[in-house]
Amino acid sequence: ETGVTQTPRHLVMGMTNKKSLKCEQHLGHNAMYWYKQSAKKPLELMFVYSLEERVENNSVPSRFSPECPNSSHLFLHLHTLQPEDSALYLCASSARQGPTDTQYFGPGTRLTVL
Amino acid sequence: AQSVSQHNHHVILSEAASLELGCNYSYGGTVNLFWYVQYPGQHLQLLLKYFSGDPLVKGIKGFEAEFIKSKFSFNLRKPSVQWSDTAEYFCAVTLFSGGYNKLIFGAGTRLAVHP
């Protein structure tokens, strides 16, 4: 399934680097999400964009900076990360259909911070 | 706060065995419930969902789940598992607020099926 794509699939970065994760959805949806999947922890919602407006920032540190230039693209800009930020970062999208809305996920970016 | 509990973190079965994965949620209002599956090296995929109506929901690949409101449960079942069902399974409940659904996930259950 190629409805939601993410690049890169793997990323290794130092704590002083700046990098960006990209997500693109081809489903005509208008809400997009960033999740963090760490080992032994439930998936954590980080950010939500609805109609390109950020509607949720789930107490995420400022070293993570999202950007949603249009309804098809979502970025997560990373700078001065910590080793504990190593995780799988998942992007999802949905059609914003109210309570019966369903989110569809991309393959994720496996991030390692050295 | 809403939460989801998946009681089994690791399950090991032989092929053809029956499967039941537990999921309980804590939320007193109307809920929408999901099971997602993540096969090794693949992305999170929707297995099935419950919004309303018949509490027994059928999903892809022979999976089904039963919503029992009185028990706050949404257990996943399959009568006969296959080696290809080896994956991690996530239960999730949604909280609809501000025009979007916030998915709250359980910790996941890793299923290993041996031939």
PDB file of C-alpha atoms in Angstrom:
ATOM      1  CA  GLU A   1       0.000   0.000   0.000  1.00  0.00           C
ATOM      2  CA  THR A   2       1.453   3.389  -0.960  1.00  0.00           C
ATOM      3  CA  GLY A   3      -1.255   5.670   0.422  1.00  0.00           C
ATOM      4  CA  VAL A   4       1.098   7.288   2.927  1.00  0.00           C
ATOM      5  CA  THR A   5       4.801   7.465   2.198  1.00  0.00           C
ATOM      6  CA  GLN A   6       7.640   8.543   4.450  1.00  0.00           C
ATOM      7  CA  THR A   7      11.243   9.445   3.714  1.00  0.00           C
ATOM      8  CA  PRO A   8      13.828   8.615   4.691  1.00  0.00           C
ATOM      9  CA  ARG A   9      13.087   5.146   5.998  1.00  0.00           C
ATOM     10  CA  HIS A  10      16.200   5.155   8.158  1.00  0.00           C
ATOM     11  CA  LEU A  11      18.129   8.080   9.603  1.00  0.00           C
ATOM     12  CA  VAL A  12      21.183   8.245  11.818  1.00  0.00           C
ATOM     13  CA  MET A  13      22.124  11.636  13.194  1.00  0.00           C
ATOM     14  CA  GLY A  14      24.328  13.211  15.792  1.00  0.00           C
ATOM     15  CA  MET A  15      22.989  15.336  18.577  1.00  0.00           C
ATOM     16  CA  THR A  16      24.112  18.544  16.894  1.00  0.00           C
ATOM     17  CA  ASN A  17      22.665  17.779  13.465  1.00  0.00           C
ATOM     18  CA  LYS A  18      19.556  19.214  11.877  1.00  0.00           C
ATOM     19  CA  LYS A  19      17.454  16.897   9.759  1.00  0.00           C
ATOM     20  CA  SER A  20      13.886  16.652   8.509  1.00  0.00           C
ATOM     21  CA  LEU A  21      11.444  13.803   8.115  1.00  0.00           C
ATOM     22  CA  LYS A  22       8.963  13.950   5.273  1.00  0.00           C
ATOM     23  CA  CYS A  23       5.513  12.454   4.940  1.00  0.00           C
ATOM     24  CA  GLU A  24       3.247  12.523   1.920  1.00  0.00           C
ATOM     25  CA  GLN A  25      -0.279  11.193   1.655  1.00  0.00           C
ATOM     26  CA  HIS A  26      -1.963  10.271  -1.637  1.00  0.00           C
ATOM     27  CA  LEU A  27      -5.413   9.608  -0.202  1.00  0.00           C
ATOM     28  CA  GLY A  28      -6.995  13.037  -0.504  1.00  0.00           C
ATOM     29  CA  HIS A  29      -7.110  13.379   3.268  1.00  0.00           C
ATOM     30  CA  ASN A  30      -7.009  16.668   5.141  1.00  0.00           C
ATOM     31  CA  ALA A  31      -5.695  15.701   8.553  1.00  0.00           C
ATOM     32  CA  MET A  32      -2.182  14.478   9.231  1.00  0.00           C
ATOM     33  CA  TYR A  33      -0.479  13.167  12.349  1.00  0.00           C
ATOM     34  CA  TRP A  34       2.980  12.438  13.761  1.00  0.00           C
ATOM     35  CA  TYR A  35       3.400   9.552  16.200  1.00  0.00           C
ATOM     36  CA  LYS A  36       6.437   8.272  18.065  1.00  0.00           C
ATOM     37  CA  GLN A  37       6.882   4.535  18.572  1.00  0.00           C
ATOM     38  CA  SER A  38       9.526   3.704  21.167  1.00  0.00           C
ATOM     39  CA  ALA A  39      10.510   0.286  22.364  1.00  0.00           C
ATOM     40  CA  LYS A  40       8.269  -1.020  25.142  1.00  0.00           C
ATOM     41  CA  LYS A  41       6.001   2.057  25.068  1.00  0.00           C
ATOM     42  CA  PRO A  42       2.634   2.630  23.400  1.00  0.00           C
ATOM     43  CA  LEU A  43       2.515   4.755  20.285  1.00  0.00           C
ATOM     44  CA  GLU A  44       2.463   8.384  21.352  1.00  0.00           C
ATOM     45  CA  LEU A  45       0.674  11.096  19.428  1.00  0.00           C
ATOM     46  CA  MET A  46       2.994  14.058  18.891  1.00  0.00           C
ATOM     47  CA  PHE A  47       1.241  16.489  16.568  1.00  0.00           C
ATOM     48  CA  VAL A  48      -2.002  16.803  14.635  1.00  0.00           C
ATOM     49  CA  TYR A  49      -2.679  19.033  11.661  1.00  0.00           C
ATOM     50  CA  SER A  50      -6.213  19.534  10.463  1.00  0.00           C
ATOM     51  CA  LEU A  51      -6.702  21.516   7.252  1.00  0.00           C
ATOM     52  CA  GLU A  52      -3.043  22.537   7.526  1.00  0.00           C
ATOM     53  CA  GLU A  53      -3.543  24.048  10.962  1.00  0.00           C
ATOM     54  CA  ARG A  54      -1.822  22.560  13.971  1.00  0.00           C
ATOM     55  CA  VAL A  55      -4.554  21.478  16.378  1.00  0.00           C
ATOM     56  CA  GLU A  56      -2.595  19.358  18.806  1.00  0.00           C
ATOM     57  CA  ASN A  57       0.860  19.554  20.280  1.00  0.00           C
ATOM     58  CA  ASN A  58       1.064  16.759  22.765  1.00  0.00           C
ATOM     59  CA  SER A  59       3.687  18.291  25.074  1.00  0.00           C
ATOM     60  CA  VAL A  60       6.453  17.602  22.589  1.00  0.00           C
ATOM     61  CA  PRO A  61       9.866  19.224  23.215  1.00  0.00           C
ATOM     62  CA  SER A  62      10.712  22.171  20.992  1.00  0.00           C
ATOM     63  CA  ARG A  63      13.597  20.264  19.390  1.00  0.00           C
ATOM     64  CA  PHE A  64      10.819  18.689  17.285  1.00  0.00           C
ATOM     65  CA  SER A  65       9.228  21.209  14.937  1.00  0.00           C
ATOM     66  CA  PRO A  66       6.408  20.170  12.585  1.00  0.00           C
ATOM     67  CA  GLU A  67       5.421  21.841   9.357  1.00  0.00           C
ATOM     68  CA  CYS A  68       2.402  21.261   7.151  1.00  0.00           C
ATOM     69  CA  PRO A  69       2.672  23.338   3.960  1.00  0.00           C
ATOM     70  CA  ASN A  70      -0.406  21.730   2.376  1.00  0.00           C
ATOM     71  CA  SER A  71      -2.855  18.931   3.045  1.00  0.00           C
ATOM     72  CA  SER A  72      -0.665  16.338   1.315  1.00  0.00           C
ATOM     73  CA  HIS A  73       2.668  17.004   2.973  1.00  0.00           C
ATOM     74  CA  LEU A  74       3.886  16.943   6.539  1.00  0.00           C
ATOM     75  CA  PHE A  75       7.406  17.492   7.816  1.00  0.00           C
ATOM     76  CA  LEU A  76       9.079  16.971  11.151  1.00  0.00           C
ATOM     77  CA  HIS A  77      12.168  19.125  11.583  1.00  0.00           C
ATOM     78  CA  LEU A  78      14.697  17.807  14.062  1.00  0.00           C
ATOM     79  CA  HIS A  79      17.497  19.670  15.806  1.00  0.00           C
ATOM     80  CA  THR A  80      19.727  19.037  18.817  1.00  0.00           C
ATOM     81  CA  LEU A  81      18.075  15.720  19.543  1.00  0.00           C
ATOM     82  CA  GLN A  82      18.936  13.429  22.429  1.00  0.00           C
ATOM     83  CA  PRO A  83      19.712   9.691  22.286  1.00  0.00           C
ATOM     84  CA  GLU A  84      16.370   8.984  23.977  1.00  0.00           C
ATOM     85  CA  ASP A  85      14.682  10.444  20.901  1.00  0.00           C
ATOM     86  CA  SER A  86      15.739   7.364  18.955  1.00  0.00           C
ATOM     87  CA  ALA A  87      12.512   5.704  17.848  1.00  0.00           C
ATOM     88  CA  LEU A  88      10.269   4.909  14.915  1.00  0.00           C
ATOM     89  CA  TYR A  89       8.403   8.026  13.796  1.00  0.00           C
ATOM     90  CA  LEU A  90       5.109   7.323  12.113  1.00  0.00           C
ATOM     91  CA  CYS A  91       3.004   9.598   9.993  1.00  0.00           C
ATOM     92  CA  ALA A  92      -0.716   9.056   9.513  1.00  0.00           C
ATOM     93  CA  SER A  93      -3.540  10.756   7.666  1.00  0.00           C
ATOM     94  CA  SER A  94      -7.303  10.743   7.819  1.00  0.00           C
ATOM     95  CA  ALA A  95     -10.268  12.226   6.004  1.00  0.00           C
ATOM     96  CA  ARG A  96     -11.593  14.157   8.977  1.00  0.00           C
ATOM     97  CA  GLN A  97     -14.939  12.355   8.893  1.00  0.00           C
ATOM     98  CA  GLY A  98     -15.941  13.012  12.445  1.00  0.00           C
ATOM     99  CA  PRO A  99     -16.087  10.328  15.117  1.00  0.00           C
ATOM    100  CA  THR A 100     -15.872   7.537  12.528  1.00  0.00           C
ATOM    101  CA  ASP A 101     -12.636   8.882  11.120  1.00  0.00           C
ATOM    102  CA  THR A 102      -9.965   6.260  10.403  1.00  0.00           C
ATOM    103  CA  GLN A 103      -6.243   6.940  10.343  1.00  0.00           C
ATOM    104  CA  TYR A 104      -3.931   5.339   7.813  1.00  0.00           C
ATOM    105  CA  PHE A 105      -0.253   5.012   8.562  1.00  0.00           C
ATOM    106  CA  GLY A 106       2.973   5.287   6.646  1.00  0.00           C
ATOM    107  CA  PRO A 107       5.905   2.875   7.024  1.00  0.00           C
ATOM    108  CA  GLY A 108       7.768   5.102   9.440  1.00  0.00           C
ATOM    109  CA  THR A 109      11.252   6.539   9.721  1.00  0.00           C
ATOM    110  CA  ARG A 110      13.615   4.650  12.015  1.00  0.00           C
ATOM    111  CA  LEU A 111      15.648   7.370  13.736  1.00  0.00           C
ATOM    112  CA  THR A 112      18.858   6.731  15.635  1.00  0.00           C
ATOM    113  CA  VAL A 113      20.456   9.579  17.551  1.00  0.00           C
ATOM    114  CA  LEU A 114      24.085   9.060  18.432  1.00  0.00           C
TER     115      LEU A 114
ATOM    116  CA  ALA B   1      -7.596  10.038  31.244  1.00  0.00           C
ATOM    117  CA  GLN B   2      -8.396   7.513  28.565  1.00  0.00           C
ATOM    118  CA  SER B   3      -6.154   4.481  28.378  1.00  0.00           C
ATOM    119  CA  VAL B   4      -5.934   1.126  26.663  1.00  0.00           C
ATOM    120  CA  SER B   5      -4.585  -2.045  28.237  1.00  0.00           C
ATOM    121  CA  GLN B   6      -3.366  -5.054  26.332  1.00  0.00           C
ATOM    122  CA  HIS B   7      -2.730  -7.774  28.837  1.00  0.00           C
ATOM    123  CA  ASN B   8      -0.516 -10.060  26.809  1.00  0.00           C
ATOM    124  CA  HIS B   9       2.752  -8.551  25.669  1.00  0.00           C
ATOM    125  CA  HIS B  10       4.039 -11.728  24.022  1.00  0.00           C
ATOM    126  CA  VAL B  11       2.039 -14.666  22.734  1.00  0.00           C
ATOM    127  CA  ILE B  12       3.507 -17.795  21.164  1.00  0.00           C
ATOM    128  CA  LEU B  13       1.252 -20.217  19.321  1.00  0.00           C
ATOM    129  CA  SER B  14       1.530 -23.126  16.973  1.00  0.00           C
ATOM    130  CA  GLU B  15      -0.161 -23.003  13.594  1.00  0.00           C
ATOM    131  CA  ALA B  16      -3.857 -23.877  13.670  1.00  0.00           C
ATOM    132  CA  ALA B  17      -4.186 -22.838  17.305  1.00  0.00           C
ATOM    133  CA  SER B  18      -6.915 -20.392  18.255  1.00  0.00           C
ATOM    134  CA  LEU B  19      -6.043 -16.829  19.182  1.00  0.00           C
ATOM    135  CA  GLU B  20      -7.571 -14.349  21.549  1.00  0.00           C
ATOM    136  CA  LEU B  21      -5.826 -11.093  22.398  1.00  0.00           C
ATOM    137  CA  GLY B  22      -7.258  -9.029  25.207  1.00  0.00           C
ATOM    138  CA  CYS B  23      -7.939  -5.309  25.044  1.00  0.00           C
ATOM    139  CA  ASN B  24      -9.592  -3.187  27.714  1.00  0.00           C
ATOM    140  CA  TYR B  25     -10.117   0.547  27.626  1.00  0.00           C
ATOM    141  CA  SER B  26     -11.014   3.134  30.182  1.00  0.00           C
ATOM    142  CA  TYR B  27     -13.457   5.702  28.892  1.00  0.00           C
ATOM    143  CA  GLY B  28     -17.035   6.132  29.941  1.00  0.00           C
ATOM    144  CA  GLY B  29     -18.377   7.781  26.807  1.00  0.00           C
ATOM    145  CA  THR B  30     -19.023   6.662  23.255  1.00  0.00           C
ATOM    146  CA  VAL B  31     -15.986   4.920  21.858  1.00  0.00           C
ATOM    147  CA  ASN B  32     -14.701   3.896  18.498  1.00  0.00           C
ATOM    148  CA  LEU B  33     -12.329   0.972  18.624  1.00  0.00           C
ATOM    149  CA  PHE B  34      -9.621  -0.286  16.314  1.00  0.00           C
ATOM    150  CA  TRP B  35      -7.171  -3.113  15.938  1.00  0.00           C
ATOM    151  CA  TYR B  36      -4.067  -2.424  13.902  1.00  0.00           C
ATOM    152  CA  VAL B  37      -1.429  -4.942  12.889  1.00  0.00           C
ATOM    153  CA  GLN B  38       2.245  -4.385  12.156  1.00  0.00           C
ATOM    154  CA  TYR B  39       3.919  -7.218  10.258  1.00  0.00           C
ATOM    155  CA  PRO B  40       7.718  -7.437  10.515  1.00  0.00           C
ATOM    156  CA  GLY B  41       9.264  -4.611   8.527  1.00  0.00           C
ATOM    157  CA  GLN B  42       5.914  -3.284   7.386  1.00  0.00           C
ATOM    158  CA  HIS B  43       3.740  -0.345   8.272  1.00  0.00           C
ATOM    159  CA  LEU B  44       0.833  -0.284  10.674  1.00  0.00           C
ATOM    160  CA  GLN B  45      -2.282  -1.606   8.906  1.00  0.00           C
ATOM    161  CA  LEU B  46      -5.917  -1.447   9.896  1.00  0.00           C
ATOM    162  CA  LEU B  47      -7.222  -4.899  10.819  1.00  0.00           C
ATOM    163  CA  LEU B  48     -10.752  -3.982  11.831  1.00  0.00           C
ATOM    164  CA  LYS B  49     -12.783  -1.265  13.491  1.00  0.00           C
ATOM    165  CA  TYR B  50     -15.947  -0.834  15.502  1.00  0.00           C
ATOM    166  CA  PHE B  51     -18.087   2.277  15.465  1.00  0.00           C
ATOM    167  CA  SER B  52     -21.599   1.086  16.247  1.00  0.00           C
ATOM    168  CA  GLY B  53     -24.099  -1.668  15.506  1.00  0.00           C
ATOM    169  CA  ASP B  54     -23.281  -5.363  15.659  1.00  0.00           C
ATOM    170  CA  PRO B  55     -20.704  -5.766  18.449  1.00  0.00           C
ATOM    171  CA  LEU B  56     -19.070  -8.635  16.581  1.00  0.00           C
ATOM    172  CA  VAL B  57     -16.854  -7.107  13.935  1.00  0.00           C
ATOM    173  CA  LYS B  58     -15.167  -9.015  11.152  1.00  0.00           C
ATOM    174  CA  GLY B  59     -11.911  -7.799   9.692  1.00  0.00           C
ATOM    175  CA  ILE B  60      -9.350  -8.856   7.150  1.00  0.00           C
ATOM    176  CA  LYS B  61      -7.534 -12.188   7.090  1.00  0.00           C
ATOM    177  CA  GLY B  62     -10.142 -14.026   9.177  1.00  0.00           C
ATOM    178  CA  PHE B  63      -9.841 -11.844  12.271  1.00  0.00           C
ATOM    179  CA  GLU B  64     -12.806 -10.728  14.305  1.00  0.00           C
ATOM    180  CA  ALA B  65     -13.321  -8.738  17.476  1.00  0.00           C
ATOM    181  CA  GLU B  66     -16.157  -8.462  19.946  1.00  0.00           C
ATOM    182  CA  PHE B  67     -17.115  -5.238  21.680  1.00  0.00           C
ATOM    183  CA  ILE B  68     -18.481  -5.881  25.161  1.00  0.00           C
ATOM    184  CA  LYS B  69     -19.544  -2.539  26.557  1.00  0.00           C
ATOM    185  CA  SER B  70     -20.166  -3.791  30.083  1.00  0.00           C
ATOM    186  CA  LYS B  71     -16.624  -5.110  30.284  1.00  0.00           C
ATOM    187  CA  PHE B  72     -14.987  -2.191  28.439  1.00  0.00           C
ATOM    188  CA  SER B  73     -13.373  -4.808  26.229  1.00  0.00           C
ATOM    189  CA  PHE B  74     -12.636  -5.298  22.549  1.00  0.00           C
ATOM    190  CA  ASN B  75     -10.852  -8.632  22.267  1.00  0.00           C
ATOM    191  CA  LEU B  76      -9.373  -9.842  19.001  1.00  0.00           C
ATOM    192  CA  ARG B  77      -9.897 -13.431  17.900  1.00  0.00           C
ATOM    193  CA  LYS B  78      -8.974 -15.807  15.143  1.00  0.00           C
ATOM    194  CA  PRO B  79     -10.035 -19.460  15.185  1.00  0.00           C
ATOM    195  CA  SER B  80      -6.928 -20.827  13.476  1.00  0.00           C
ATOM    196  CA  VAL B  81      -3.699 -18.839  13.159  1.00  0.00           C
ATOM    197  CA  GLN B  82      -1.123 -19.162  10.425  1.00  0.00           C
ATOM    198  CA  TRP B  83       2.613 -18.557  10.420  1.00  0.00           C
ATOM    199  CA  SER B  84       1.933 -15.393   8.382  1.00  0.00           C
ATOM    200  CA  ASP B  85      -0.007 -13.940  11.328  1.00  0.00           C
ATOM    201  CA  THR B  86       3.275 -13.380  13.144  1.00  0.00           C
ATOM    202  CA  ALA B  87       3.167  -9.664  13.868  1.00  0.00           C
ATOM    203  CA  GLU B  88       2.544  -7.065  16.537  1.00  0.00           C
ATOM    204  CA  TYR B  89      -1.079  -6.217  17.238  1.00  0.00           C
ATOM    205  CA  PHE B  90      -2.264  -2.886  18.615  1.00  0.00           C
ATOM    206  CA  CYS B  91      -5.620  -2.043  20.086  1.00  0.00           C
ATOM    207  CA  ALA B  92      -6.682   1.604  20.002  1.00  0.00           C
ATOM    208  CA  VAL B  93      -9.576   3.763  21.120  1.00  0.00           C
ATOM    209  CA  THR B  94     -10.419   7.154  19.709  1.00  0.00           C
ATOM    210  CA  LEU B  95     -11.331  10.334  21.456  1.00  0.00           C
ATOM    211  CA  PHE B  96     -13.097  12.688  19.104  1.00  0.00           C
ATOM    212  CA  SER B  97     -12.427  16.296  19.973  1.00  0.00           C
ATOM    213  CA  GLY B  98     -11.852  19.516  18.087  1.00  0.00           C
ATOM    214  CA  GLY B  99     -12.839  18.003  14.761  1.00  0.00           C
ATOM    215  CA  TYR B 100     -10.382  15.142  14.713  1.00  0.00           C
ATOM    216  CA  ASN B 101      -9.907  11.716  16.253  1.00  0.00           C
ATOM    217  CA  LYS B 102      -7.123  11.250  18.755  1.00  0.00           C
ATOM    218  CA  LEU B 103      -5.995   7.642  18.739  1.00  0.00           C
ATOM    219  CA  ILE B 104      -4.911   6.182  22.065  1.00  0.00           C
ATOM    220  CA  PHE B 105      -2.977   2.954  21.657  1.00  0.00           C
ATOM    221  CA  GLY B 106      -2.282   0.015  23.877  1.00  0.00           C
ATOM    222  CA  ALA B 107       1.288  -1.187  24.313  1.00  0.00           C
ATOM    223  CA  GLY B 108       0.865  -3.893  21.698  1.00  0.00           C
ATOM    224  CA  THR B 109       1.035  -7.684  21.710  1.00  0.00           C
ATOM    225  CA  ARG B 110       3.760  -9.520  19.850  1.00  0.00           C
ATOM    226  CA  LEU B 111       2.442 -12.721  18.344  1.00  0.00           C
ATOM    227  CA  ALA B 112       4.810 -15.435  17.158  1.00  0.00           C
ATOM    228  CA  VAL B 113       3.290 -18.367  15.291  1.00  0.00           C
ATOM    229  CA  HIS B 114       5.442 -21.436  14.881  1.00  0.00           C
ATOM    230  CA  PRO B 115       4.919 -23.872  12.003  1.00  0.00           C
TER     231      PRO B 115
END
